[in-house]
PDB file of C-alpha atoms in Angstrom:
ATOM      1  CA  MET F   1      -4.040  24.725 -24.817  1.00  0.00           C
ATOM      2  CA  THR F   2      -4.847  27.472 -22.460  1.00  0.00           C
ATOM      3  CA  LYS F   3      -2.729  30.644 -21.904  1.00  0.00           C
ATOM      4  CA  ARG F   4      -1.323  32.034 -18.917  1.00  0.00           C
ATOM      5  CA  ILE F   5      -3.323  34.729 -17.560  1.00  0.00           C
ATOM      6  CA  GLY F   6      -1.492  37.634 -15.661  1.00  0.00           C
ATOM      7  CA  GLY F   7       1.682  39.338 -15.997  1.00  0.00           C
ATOM      8  CA  PHE F   8       5.158  39.988 -14.111  1.00  0.00           C
ATOM      9  CA  ARG F   9       3.471  41.170 -10.992  1.00  0.00           C
ATOM     10  CA  ARG F  10       0.937  38.541 -10.556  1.00  0.00           C
ATOM     11  CA  LYS F  11       0.291  37.249  -6.982  1.00  0.00           C
ATOM     12  CA  THR F  12       2.381  39.624  -5.640  1.00  0.00           C
ATOM     13  CA  ARG F  13      -0.109  41.942  -3.625  1.00  0.00           C
ATOM     14  CA  SER F  14       1.482  41.329  -0.297  1.00  0.00           C
ATOM     15  CA  LYS F  15       5.335  40.975  -1.174  1.00  0.00           C
ATOM     16  CA  LEU F  16       5.471  44.031  -3.441  1.00  0.00           C
ATOM     17  CA  LYS F  17       3.615  46.301  -1.058  1.00  0.00           C
ATOM     18  CA  LYS F  18       5.345  49.191   0.660  1.00  0.00           C
ATOM     19  CA  ASN F  19       4.689  49.864   4.209  1.00  0.00           C
ATOM     20  CA  VAL F  20       2.480  52.817   5.413  1.00  0.00           C
ATOM     21  CA  ARG F  21       5.335  54.818   6.763  1.00  0.00           C
ATOM     22  CA  THR F  22       7.532  54.374   3.679  1.00  0.00           C
ATOM     23  CA  LYS F  23       5.044  55.789   1.101  1.00  0.00           C
ATOM     24  CA  GLY F  24       5.969  59.071  -0.672  1.00  0.00           C
ATOM     25  CA  LYS F  25       9.027  60.214  -2.691  1.00  0.00           C
ATOM     26  CA  LEU F  26      12.147  58.122  -2.804  1.00  0.00           C
ATOM     27  CA  SER F  27      15.432  59.746  -1.760  1.00  0.00           C
ATOM     28  CA  LEU F  28      17.906  60.203  -4.426  1.00  0.00           C
ATOM     29  CA  THR F  29      20.689  58.341  -2.481  1.00  0.00           C
ATOM     30  CA  ARG F  30      18.898  55.349  -3.147  1.00  0.00           C
ATOM     31  CA  TYR F  31      19.188  55.912  -6.845  1.00  0.00           C
ATOM     32  CA  PHE F  32      22.626  56.548  -6.826  1.00  0.00           C
ATOM     33  CA  GLN F  33      24.278  54.191  -4.209  1.00  0.00           C
ATOM     34  CA  GLU F  34      27.372  52.328  -5.436  1.00  0.00           C
ATOM     35  CA  PHE F  35      28.409  49.113  -4.889  1.00  0.00           C
ATOM     36  CA  LYS F  36      31.866  47.220  -5.420  1.00  0.00           C
ATOM     37  CA  GLU F  37      32.405  44.237  -7.217  1.00  0.00           C
ATOM     38  CA  ASP F  38      32.185  40.807  -5.006  1.00  0.00           C
ATOM     39  CA  GLN F  39      30.010  42.817  -2.587  1.00  0.00           C
ATOM     40  CA  LYS F  40      27.088  41.115  -1.042  1.00  0.00           C
ATOM     41  CA  VAL F  41      23.777  42.743  -1.636  1.00  0.00           C
ATOM     42  CA  LEU F  42      20.169  42.144  -0.534  1.00  0.00           C
ATOM     43  CA  LEU F  43      17.202  41.889  -3.287  1.00  0.00           C
ATOM     44  CA  HIS F  44      14.746  44.030  -1.810  1.00  0.00           C
ATOM     45  CA  ALA F  45      12.284  45.450  -4.462  1.00  0.00           C
ATOM     46  CA  GLU F  46      11.009  49.026  -4.470  1.00  0.00           C
ATOM     47  CA  PRO F  47       7.464  48.748  -5.595  1.00  0.00           C
ATOM     48  CA  SER F  48       7.189  52.280  -6.953  1.00  0.00           C
ATOM     49  CA  ILE F  49       9.689  51.829  -9.440  1.00  0.00           C
ATOM     50  CA  GLN F  50       9.152  49.139 -11.826  1.00  0.00           C
ATOM     51  CA  SER F  51      12.252  49.508 -14.238  1.00  0.00           C
ATOM     52  CA  GLY F  52      15.114  47.292 -13.454  1.00  0.00           C
ATOM     53  CA  MET F  53      13.239  45.348 -10.946  1.00  0.00           C
ATOM     54  CA  TYR F  54      13.887  41.606 -10.917  1.00  0.00           C
ATOM     55  CA  PHE F  55      11.273  38.640 -10.906  1.00  0.00           C
ATOM     56  CA  PRO F  56       9.507  38.545  -7.713  1.00  0.00           C
ATOM     57  CA  ARG F  57      10.720  35.161  -7.028  1.00  0.00           C
ATOM     58  CA  PHE F  58      13.971  36.217  -6.191  1.00  0.00           C
ATOM     59  CA  HIS F  59      12.750  38.846  -3.496  1.00  0.00           C
ATOM     60  CA  GLY F  60      14.503  38.516  -0.167  1.00  0.00           C
ATOM     61  CA  LYS F  61      17.459  36.622  -1.667  1.00  0.00           C
ATOM     62  CA  VAL F  62      21.205  37.733  -1.189  1.00  0.00           C
ATOM     63  CA  GLY F  63      23.609  37.903  -4.248  1.00  0.00           C
ATOM     64  CA  ILE F  64      26.918  38.896  -5.433  1.00  0.00           C
ATOM     65  CA  ILE F  65      27.707  41.832  -7.694  1.00  0.00           C
ATOM     66  CA  LYS F  66      29.779  40.701 -10.655  1.00  0.00           C
ATOM     67  CA  GLY F  67      29.811  43.766 -12.834  1.00  0.00           C
ATOM     68  CA  LYS F  68      27.845  46.904 -14.012  1.00  0.00           C
ATOM     69  CA  LYS F  69      25.436  47.378 -17.028  1.00  0.00           C
ATOM     70  CA  GLY F  70      24.914  50.838 -17.790  1.00  0.00           C
ATOM     71  CA  SER F  71      23.213  52.082 -14.740  1.00  0.00           C
ATOM     72  CA  CYS F  72      22.457  48.682 -13.303  1.00  0.00           C
ATOM     73  CA  TYR F  73      24.074  45.866 -11.665  1.00  0.00           C
ATOM     74  CA  GLN F  74      24.776  42.213 -12.698  1.00  0.00           C
ATOM     75  CA  ILE F  75      24.178  40.123  -9.632  1.00  0.00           C
ATOM     76  CA  THR F  76      24.391  36.438  -9.419  1.00  0.00           C
ATOM     77  CA  ILE F  77      22.475  34.289  -7.236  1.00  0.00           C
ATOM     78  CA  LYS F  78      21.642  30.683  -6.248  1.00  0.00           C
ATOM     79  CA  ASP F  79      18.381  29.319  -7.513  1.00  0.00           C
ATOM     80  CA  GLY F  80      17.802  25.719  -6.426  1.00  0.00           C
ATOM     81  CA  GLY F  81      21.206  24.205  -7.600  1.00  0.00           C
ATOM     82  CA  LYS F  82      21.947  26.758 -10.416  1.00  0.00           C
ATOM     83  CA  GLU F  83      23.549  30.231 -10.444  1.00  0.00           C
ATOM     84  CA  LYS F  84      21.463  32.794 -12.158  1.00  0.00           C
ATOM     85  CA  THR F  85      22.391  36.256 -13.258  1.00  0.00           C
ATOM     86  CA  LEU F  86      19.912  39.231 -12.827  1.00  0.00           C
ATOM     87  CA  VAL F  87      20.285  42.791 -14.069  1.00  0.00           C
ATOM     88  CA  VAL F  88      19.059  44.964 -11.368  1.00  0.00           C
ATOM     89  CA  HIS F  89      18.829  48.853 -10.901  1.00  0.00           C
ATOM     90  CA  PRO F  90      20.445  50.046  -7.404  1.00  0.00           C
ATOM     91  CA  VAL F  91      17.014  51.228  -6.100  1.00  0.00           C
ATOM     92  CA  HIS F  92      16.005  47.595  -5.742  1.00  0.00           C
ATOM     93  CA  LEU F  93      19.326  46.695  -3.827  1.00  0.00           C
ATOM     94  CA  ARG F  94      20.527  46.941  -0.084  1.00  0.00           C
ATOM     95  CA  GLY F  95      24.182  46.599   0.947  1.00  0.00           C
ATOM     96  CA  ILE F  96      24.915  43.875   3.574  1.00  0.00           C
TER      97      ILE F  96
END
């Protein structure tokens, strides 16, 4: 039996890459943005901050906020035919 080589960000070179114009420090408004329950949000990863990041498979998906857990938000998305719950930091979310 072979072991899987690679980690969380394997094969995501182009998916989790920042645009040249957006490189540099991140504004604090992205950290402290607030969302309400049942609000739709877009999952858009911020590559410079790894904490609270979701699995790269869900990049670009739209989810609904179901609650808060610490400083992160609980988001439900549809993946195939199943509903999945993710815990995501607000840096990786964009309001719709």
